[in-house]
PDB file of C-alpha atoms in Angstrom:
ATOM      1  CA  GLY G 556       9.177  15.709  -0.268  1.00 60.00           C
ATOM      2  CA  ALA G 557       6.670  13.179  -1.957  1.00 77.00           C
ATOM      3  CA  VAL G 558       3.726  14.035   0.055  1.00 87.00           C
ATOM      4  CA  VAL G 559       0.253  12.852  -0.990  1.00 91.00           C
ATOM      5  CA  SER G 560      -3.024  14.197   0.529  1.00 93.00           C
ATOM      6  CA  GLN G 561      -6.487  12.706   0.575  1.00 95.00           C
ATOM      7  CA  HIS G 562      -9.733  14.316   1.312  1.00 95.00           C
ATOM      8  CA  PRO G 563     -11.935  13.571   3.197  1.00 96.00           C
ATOM      9  CA  SER G 564     -10.211  11.603   5.719  1.00 94.00           C
ATOM     10  CA  ARG G 565     -13.519  10.193   6.863  1.00 95.00           C
ATOM     11  CA  VAL G 566     -16.878  10.232   5.542  1.00 96.00           C
ATOM     12  CA  ILE G 567     -20.372   8.788   6.556  1.00 96.00           C
ATOM     13  CA  CYS G 568     -23.204   8.678   3.961  1.00 95.00           C
ATOM     14  CA  LYS G 569     -26.676   7.072   3.461  1.00 95.00           C
ATOM     15  CA  SER G 570     -27.076   4.195   1.113  1.00 96.00           C
ATOM     16  CA  GLY G 571     -27.751   5.310  -2.441  1.00 95.00           C
ATOM     17  CA  THR G 572     -25.634   8.466  -2.353  1.00 96.00           C
ATOM     18  CA  SER G 573     -22.357   9.082  -4.172  1.00 96.00           C
ATOM     19  CA  VAL G 574     -19.120   9.962  -2.499  1.00 97.00           C
ATOM     20  CA  LYS G 575     -16.052  11.684  -4.111  1.00 97.00           C
ATOM     21  CA  ILE G 576     -12.514  11.068  -2.653  1.00 97.00           C
ATOM     22  CA  GLU G 577      -9.640  13.426  -3.853  1.00 96.00           C
ATOM     23  CA  CYS G 578      -5.972  12.396  -4.014  1.00 95.00           C
ATOM     24  CA  ARG G 579      -3.450  15.148  -4.429  1.00 94.00           C
ATOM     25  CA  SER G 580       0.280  14.869  -4.880  1.00 91.00           C
ATOM     26  CA  LEU G 581       1.399  18.131  -3.247  1.00 90.00           C
ATOM     27  CA  ASP G 582       4.986  18.435  -4.080  1.00 85.00           C
ATOM     28  CA  PHE G 583       5.542  16.380  -7.276  1.00 85.00           C
ATOM     29  CA  GLN G 584       3.740  15.613 -10.430  1.00 85.00           C
ATOM     30  CA  ALA G 585       2.254  12.115 -10.741  1.00 83.00           C
ATOM     31  CA  THR G 586       1.517  10.719 -14.176  1.00 80.00           C
ATOM     32  CA  THR G 587       0.051   7.674 -12.476  1.00 87.00           C
ATOM     33  CA  MET G 588      -1.889   7.324  -9.255  1.00 92.00           C
ATOM     34  CA  PHE G 589      -3.227   4.141  -7.738  1.00 93.00           C
ATOM     35  CA  TRP G 590      -6.320   3.514  -5.892  1.00 95.00           C
ATOM     36  CA  TYR G 591      -6.586   0.760  -3.196  1.00 94.00           C
ATOM     37  CA  ARG G 592      -9.035  -0.553  -0.943  1.00 94.00           C
ATOM     38  CA  GLN G 593      -8.232  -2.123   2.403  1.00 90.00           C
ATOM     39  CA  PHE G 594     -10.557  -4.382   4.481  1.00 85.00           C
ATOM     40  CA  PRO G 595      -9.834  -4.526   8.250  1.00 81.00           C
ATOM     41  CA  LYS G 596      -6.847  -6.713   9.070  1.00 76.00           C
ATOM     42  CA  LYS G 597      -6.258  -7.326   5.352  1.00 80.00           C
ATOM     43  CA  SER G 598      -3.704  -6.013   2.897  1.00 83.00           C
ATOM     44  CA  LEU G 599      -4.224  -3.500   0.194  1.00 88.00           C
ATOM     45  CA  MET G 600      -6.042  -4.493  -2.828  1.00 90.00           C
ATOM     46  CA  LEU G 601      -5.384  -2.481  -5.969  1.00 91.00           C
ATOM     47  CA  MET G 602      -8.628  -1.295  -7.602  1.00 94.00           C
ATOM     48  CA  ALA G 603      -7.455   0.830 -10.544  1.00 93.00           C
ATOM     49  CA  THR G 604      -4.636   2.547 -12.103  1.00 91.00           C
ATOM     50  CA  SER G 605      -5.417   6.402 -12.849  1.00 88.00           C
ATOM     51  CA  ASN G 606      -3.436   7.933 -15.681  1.00 84.00           C
ATOM     52  CA  GLU G 607      -3.453  11.596 -16.224  1.00 81.00           C
ATOM     53  CA  GLY G 608      -5.298  12.467 -19.410  1.00 80.00           C
ATOM     54  CA  SER G 609      -6.482   8.987 -20.216  1.00 81.00           C
ATOM     55  CA  LYS G 610      -9.074   6.472 -18.979  1.00 86.00           C
ATOM     56  CA  ALA G 611      -8.346   4.575 -15.835  1.00 90.00           C
ATOM     57  CA  THR G 612      -7.579   0.832 -16.106  1.00 91.00           C
ATOM     58  CA  TYR G 613      -9.423  -1.323 -13.553  1.00 94.00           C
ATOM     59  CA  GLU G 614      -8.391  -4.451 -11.939  1.00 92.00           C
ATOM     60  CA  GLN G 615     -10.415  -7.608 -12.545  1.00 90.00           C
ATOM     61  CA  GLY G 616     -13.743  -7.621 -10.507  1.00 91.00           C
ATOM     62  CA  VAL G 617     -13.827  -3.830  -9.915  1.00 93.00           C
ATOM     63  CA  GLU G 618     -16.843  -2.304 -11.401  1.00 92.00           C
ATOM     64  CA  LYS G 619     -15.806   0.768 -13.303  1.00 91.00           C
ATOM     65  CA  ASP G 620     -19.336   2.253 -13.222  1.00 93.00           C
ATOM     66  CA  LYS G 621     -19.384   1.913  -9.576  1.00 95.00           C
ATOM     67  CA  PHE G 622     -15.977   3.480  -8.975  1.00 96.00           C
ATOM     68  CA  LEU G 623     -15.581   6.411 -11.335  1.00 95.00           C
ATOM     69  CA  ILE G 624     -11.984   7.613 -11.673  1.00 93.00           C
ATOM     70  CA  ASN G 625     -10.967  10.911 -13.056  1.00 89.00           C
ATOM     71  CA  HIS G 626      -7.236  12.013 -13.234  1.00 87.00           C
ATOM     72  CA  ALA G 627      -7.798  15.707 -14.050  1.00 82.00           C
ATOM     73  CA  SER G 628      -4.281  16.937 -13.741  1.00 86.00           C
ATOM     74  CA  LEU G 629      -0.774  15.789 -12.827  1.00 87.00           C
ATOM     75  CA  THR G 630      -1.494  16.413  -9.254  1.00 91.00           C
ATOM     76  CA  LEU G 631      -5.052  15.328  -8.826  1.00 92.00           C
ATOM     77  CA  SER G 632      -7.095  12.182  -9.118  1.00 93.00           C
ATOM     78  CA  THR G 633     -10.638  11.606  -7.804  1.00 95.00           C
ATOM     79  CA  LEU G 634     -12.464   8.379  -6.967  1.00 96.00           C
ATOM     80  CA  THR G 635     -16.304   8.579  -6.890  1.00 96.00           C
ATOM     81  CA  VAL G 636     -18.175   5.682  -5.214  1.00 97.00           C
ATOM     82  CA  THR G 637     -21.533   5.901  -6.988  1.00 96.00           C
ATOM     83  CA  SER G 638     -24.671   4.781  -5.337  1.00 95.00           C
ATOM     84  CA  ALA G 639     -22.785   3.692  -2.341  1.00 95.00           C
ATOM     85  CA  HIS G 640     -24.097   0.531  -0.471  1.00 95.00           C
ATOM     86  CA  PRO G 641     -22.948  -0.647   2.914  1.00 95.00           C
ATOM     87  CA  GLU G 642     -20.754  -3.306   1.517  1.00 94.00           C
ATOM     88  CA  ASP G 643     -18.657  -0.421  -0.048  1.00 95.00           C
ATOM     89  CA  SER G 644     -17.718   0.679   3.508  1.00 95.00           C
ATOM     90  CA  SER G 645     -13.891   0.319   3.534  1.00 94.00           C
ATOM     91  CA  PHE G 646     -10.706   2.117   3.843  1.00 94.00           C
ATOM     92  CA  TYR G 647      -9.656   3.691   0.531  1.00 96.00           C
ATOM     93  CA  ILE G 648      -6.223   4.675  -0.051  1.00 95.00           C
ATOM     94  CA  CYS G 649      -4.476   6.311  -3.117  1.00 95.00           C
ATOM     95  CA  SER G 650      -0.881   6.362  -3.917  1.00 93.00           C
ATOM     96  CA  ALA G 651       1.235   8.272  -6.499  1.00 90.00           C
ATOM     97  CA  GLY G 652       4.461   7.463  -8.137  1.00 80.00           C
ATOM     98  CA  ALA G 653       7.172   9.865  -8.490  1.00 69.00           C
ATOM     99  CA  GLY G 654       8.879   7.997 -11.237  1.00 68.00           C
ATOM    100  CA  GLY G 655       9.750   4.394 -10.778  1.00 69.00           C
ATOM    101  CA  GLU G 656       8.073   1.797  -8.625  1.00 70.00           C
ATOM    102  CA  THR G 657       8.267   3.559  -5.301  1.00 79.00           C
ATOM    103  CA  GLN G 658       4.880   4.790  -4.469  1.00 83.00           C
ATOM    104  CA  TYR G 659       3.842   7.231  -1.799  1.00 88.00           C
ATOM    105  CA  PHE G 660       0.494   6.822  -0.233  1.00 91.00           C
ATOM    106  CA  GLY G 661      -2.101   9.350   0.932  1.00 92.00           C
ATOM    107  CA  PRO G 662      -3.453   8.969   4.431  1.00 92.00           C
ATOM    108  CA  GLY G 663      -6.472   7.149   3.339  1.00 93.00           C
ATOM    109  CA  THR G 664     -10.392   7.829   3.512  1.00 95.00           C
ATOM    110  CA  ARG G 665     -12.402   5.911   5.794  1.00 95.00           C
ATOM    111  CA  LEU G 666     -15.973   5.418   4.195  1.00 96.00           C
ATOM    112  CA  LEU G 667     -18.979   4.154   6.044  1.00 96.00           C
ATOM    113  CA  VAL G 668     -22.149   3.685   4.216  1.00 95.00           C
ATOM    114  CA  LEU G 669     -25.266   3.400   6.454  1.00 95.00           C
TER     115      LEU G 669
ATOM    116  CA  GLU X 527       0.043 -16.610 -10.288  1.00 82.00           C
ATOM    117  CA  ASP X 528       2.519 -13.919  -8.899  1.00 86.00           C
ATOM    118  CA  LYS X 529       2.330 -13.463  -5.211  1.00 90.00           C
ATOM    119  CA  VAL X 530       3.980 -12.161  -2.092  1.00 94.00           C
ATOM    120  CA  VAL X 531       3.770 -13.851   1.274  1.00 94.00           C
ATOM    121  CA  GLN X 532       4.699 -12.594   4.636  1.00 96.00           C
ATOM    122  CA  SER X 533       5.476 -14.364   7.858  1.00 95.00           C
ATOM    123  CA  PRO X 534       4.633 -14.314  10.697  1.00 95.00           C
ATOM    124  CA  LEU X 535       1.169 -12.853  10.362  1.00 93.00           C
ATOM    125  CA  SER X 536       1.416 -11.409  13.949  1.00 94.00           C
ATOM    126  CA  LEU X 537       4.269 -10.837  16.421  1.00 96.00           C
ATOM    127  CA  VAL X 538       4.185  -9.704  20.118  1.00 97.00           C
ATOM    128  CA  VAL X 539       7.528  -8.542  21.631  1.00 97.00           C
ATOM    129  CA  HIS X 540       8.711  -6.378  24.499  1.00 97.00           C
ATOM    130  CA  GLU X 541      10.696  -3.230  24.089  1.00 97.00           C
ATOM    131  CA  GLY X 542      14.237  -3.841  23.528  1.00 97.00           C
ATOM    132  CA  ASP X 543      13.735  -7.241  21.598  1.00 97.00           C
ATOM    133  CA  THR X 544      14.904  -7.705  18.156  1.00 97.00           C
ATOM    134  CA  VAL X 545      12.539  -8.991  15.551  1.00 98.00           C
ATOM    135  CA  THR X 546      12.926 -10.387  11.883  1.00 98.00           C
ATOM    136  CA  LEU X 547       9.995 -10.199   9.605  1.00 98.00           C
ATOM    137  CA  ASN X 548      10.030 -12.401   6.479  1.00 97.00           C
ATOM    138  CA  CYS X 549       8.768 -11.750   2.940  1.00 97.00           C
ATOM    139  CA  SER X 550       9.020 -14.383   0.318  1.00 96.00           C
ATOM    140  CA  TYR X 551       7.751 -13.686  -3.283  1.00 95.00           C
ATOM    141  CA  GLU X 552       7.072 -15.425  -6.677  1.00 93.00           C
ATOM    142  CA  VAL X 553       7.108 -12.631  -9.409  1.00 90.00           C
ATOM    143  CA  THR X 554       7.737 -13.771 -12.807  1.00 87.00           C
ATOM    144  CA  ASN X 555       9.543 -10.524 -14.023  1.00 85.00           C
ATOM    145  CA  PHE X 556      11.006  -9.511 -10.715  1.00 88.00           C
ATOM    146  CA  ARG X 557      12.287  -6.035 -10.412  1.00 88.00           C
ATOM    147  CA  SER X 558      12.377  -4.864  -6.811  1.00 91.00           C
ATOM    148  CA  LEU X 559      10.899  -5.410  -3.505  1.00 94.00           C
ATOM    149  CA  LEU X 560       9.622  -2.717  -1.255  1.00 94.00           C
ATOM    150  CA  TRP X 561       8.891  -2.369   2.396  1.00 96.00           C
ATOM    151  CA  TYR X 562       6.171  -0.326   4.000  1.00 94.00           C
ATOM    152  CA  LYS X 563       5.241   0.536   7.653  1.00 95.00           C
ATOM    153  CA  GLN X 564       1.460   1.102   8.100  1.00 91.00           C
ATOM    154  CA  GLU X 565       0.293   2.566  11.428  1.00 88.00           C
ATOM    155  CA  LYS X 566      -3.329   3.714  11.668  1.00 78.00           C
ATOM    156  CA  LYS X 567      -3.339   5.253   8.412  1.00 78.00           C
ATOM    157  CA  ALA X 568      -1.772   4.804   4.926  1.00 80.00           C
ATOM    158  CA  PRO X 569       1.575   2.991   4.476  1.00 88.00           C
ATOM    159  CA  THR X 570       4.912   4.808   4.702  1.00 89.00           C
ATOM    160  CA  PHE X 571       7.816   3.913   2.556  1.00 90.00           C
ATOM    161  CA  LEU X 572      10.847   2.219   4.250  1.00 94.00           C
ATOM    162  CA  PHE X 573      13.074   0.606   1.937  1.00 93.00           C
ATOM    163  CA  MET X 574      13.275  -0.493  -1.797  1.00 92.00           C
ATOM    164  CA  LEU X 575      15.733  -3.495  -2.568  1.00 94.00           C
ATOM    165  CA  THR X 576      16.877  -4.453  -5.993  1.00 92.00           C
ATOM    166  CA  SER X 577      20.111  -6.122  -5.576  1.00 89.00           C
ATOM    167  CA  SER X 578      20.825  -9.339  -3.608  1.00 90.00           C
ATOM    168  CA  GLY X 579      22.940  -9.191  -0.476  1.00 90.00           C
ATOM    169  CA  ILE X 580      23.149  -5.436  -0.114  1.00 90.00           C
ATOM    170  CA  GLU X 581      21.835  -4.368   3.226  1.00 93.00           C
ATOM    171  CA  LYS X 582      19.692  -1.177   3.376  1.00 94.00           C
ATOM    172  CA  LYS X 583      19.798   0.496   6.662  1.00 95.00           C
ATOM    173  CA  SER X 584      17.677   3.279   8.391  1.00 95.00           C
ATOM    174  CA  GLY X 585      18.367   3.640  12.096  1.00 96.00           C
ATOM    175  CA  ARG X 586      17.318   0.534  13.894  1.00 97.00           C
ATOM    176  CA  LEU X 587      15.743  -0.912  10.769  1.00 97.00           C
ATOM    177  CA  SER X 588      17.536  -2.853   8.149  1.00 97.00           C
ATOM    178  CA  SER X 589      16.557  -5.040   5.170  1.00 97.00           C
ATOM    179  CA  ILE X 590      18.200  -7.357   2.750  1.00 96.00           C
ATOM    180  CA  LEU X 591      16.991  -9.150  -0.318  1.00 95.00           C
ATOM    181  CA  ASP X 592      17.978 -12.585  -1.487  1.00 95.00           C
ATOM    182  CA  LYS X 593      17.120 -13.100  -5.090  1.00 91.00           C
ATOM    183  CA  LYS X 594      18.260 -16.728  -5.468  1.00 92.00           C
ATOM    184  CA  GLU X 595      16.070 -17.770  -2.535  1.00 92.00           C
ATOM    185  CA  LEU X 596      13.317 -15.238  -3.252  1.00 94.00           C
ATOM    186  CA  PHE X 597      12.911 -13.547  -0.013  1.00 95.00           C
ATOM    187  CA  SER X 598      13.720 -10.634   1.877  1.00 97.00           C
ATOM    188  CA  ILE X 599      13.935  -9.856   5.659  1.00 97.00           C
ATOM    189  CA  LEU X 600      13.228  -6.658   7.687  1.00 98.00           C
ATOM    190  CA  ASN X 601      15.164  -6.445  10.914  1.00 98.00           C
ATOM    191  CA  ILE X 602      14.247  -4.092  13.717  1.00 98.00           C
ATOM    192  CA  THR X 603      16.675  -3.933  16.634  1.00 97.00           C
ATOM    193  CA  ALA X 604      15.894  -2.511  19.996  1.00 97.00           C
ATOM    194  CA  THR X 605      12.343  -2.292  19.417  1.00 98.00           C
ATOM    195  CA  GLN X 606      10.336   0.572  20.801  1.00 97.00           C
ATOM    196  CA  THR X 607       6.483   0.814  21.373  1.00 96.00           C
ATOM    197  CA  GLY X 608       6.474   3.138  18.377  1.00 95.00           C
ATOM    198  CA  ASP X 609       7.365   0.418  16.052  1.00 97.00           C
ATOM    199  CA  SER X 610       4.154  -1.180  16.627  1.00 97.00           C
ATOM    200  CA  ALA X 611       2.594  -1.286  13.127  1.00 95.00           C
ATOM    201  CA  ILE X 612       1.748  -3.500  10.237  1.00 94.00           C
ATOM    202  CA  TYR X 613       4.784  -4.191   7.976  1.00 96.00           C
ATOM    203  CA  LEU X 614       3.911  -4.690   4.374  1.00 95.00           C
ATOM    204  CA  CYS X 615       6.202  -5.804   1.549  1.00 95.00           C
ATOM    205  CA  ALA X 616       5.361  -5.398  -1.944  1.00 94.00           C
ATOM    206  CA  ALA X 617       6.664  -6.144  -5.586  1.00 92.00           C
ATOM    207  CA  PRO X 618       5.851  -4.693  -8.876  1.00 88.00           C
ATOM    208  CA  ARG X 619       3.931  -7.069 -11.013  1.00 83.00           C
ATOM    209  CA  ASP X 620       6.023  -6.717 -14.046  1.00 76.00           C
ATOM    210  CA  TYR X 621       8.932  -4.665 -15.757  1.00 71.00           C
ATOM    211  CA  ASN X 622       6.708  -2.405 -17.417  1.00 72.00           C
ATOM    212  CA  THR X 623       4.179  -1.570 -14.675  1.00 74.00           C
ATOM    213  CA  ASP X 624       4.338   0.142 -11.199  1.00 78.00           C
ATOM    214  CA  LYS X 625       1.480  -1.959  -9.998  1.00 85.00           C
ATOM    215  CA  LEU X 626       2.323  -3.465  -6.583  1.00 88.00           C
ATOM    216  CA  ILE X 627       1.475  -6.870  -5.240  1.00 89.00           C
ATOM    217  CA  PHE X 628       1.280  -6.566  -1.570  1.00 91.00           C
ATOM    218  CA  GLY X 629       1.644  -9.381   0.959  1.00 92.00           C
ATOM    219  CA  THR X 630      -0.868  -9.599   3.825  1.00 88.00           C
ATOM    220  CA  GLY X 631       1.394  -7.889   6.248  1.00 92.00           C
ATOM    221  CA  THR X 632       2.965  -8.732   9.672  1.00 95.00           C
ATOM    222  CA  ARG X 633       1.370  -7.093  12.711  1.00 94.00           C
ATOM    223  CA  LEU X 634       4.064  -6.168  15.180  1.00 97.00           C
ATOM    224  CA  GLN X 635       2.885  -5.154  18.731  1.00 97.00           C
ATOM    225  CA  VAL X 636       5.719  -3.910  20.996  1.00 97.00           C
ATOM    226  CA  PHE X 637       4.883  -3.855  24.658  1.00 96.00           C
ATOM    227  CA  PRO X 638       6.842  -1.773  27.343  1.00 94.00           C
TER     228      PRO X 638
END
């Protein structure tokens, strides 16, 4: 149980394009999903909290117009990196809570912006 | 500012060795501490600790929390090459949120 999927697992795009990443909880309903970014050899940095049916809340320093989050249903949240630039290249991970503080992570999406 | 600190940052051992990973925390409204294992992809959940002195165990892995001294340890006995990973500890920021503060992780490498 508590499986979270992410799609795509890897994406390469040109600078200026937008990229959408999907995060799905496969066997449970998640009212809250979290989006993280991880740089090489660094820990997870929380970007935003995605709540079903309401606007996402962003952490300080994260541009909400740059990283658009939509939590369309209890099993799906999407992160769109708009007008991507090379500095947006990173490993993006989502997680979903099944109630309480335990979070289950998706397998991550590696984004490379050329 | 709330924070979670892990040590050592990196550890290299041989198969069969026992290792202890440390996690200290400063969280104003502490609720629980979580351990995750991260291999090449996203972290997988290991343990959640809420009470002092009660060891949680899963196979060769065990963990315990000391709420007085504000730390936790993760022990791995008889290490195997498959234990090679980054081990992360994390704590919720507050009582009314599930947002986690992560430590920087300990990179464990187990050689045959």
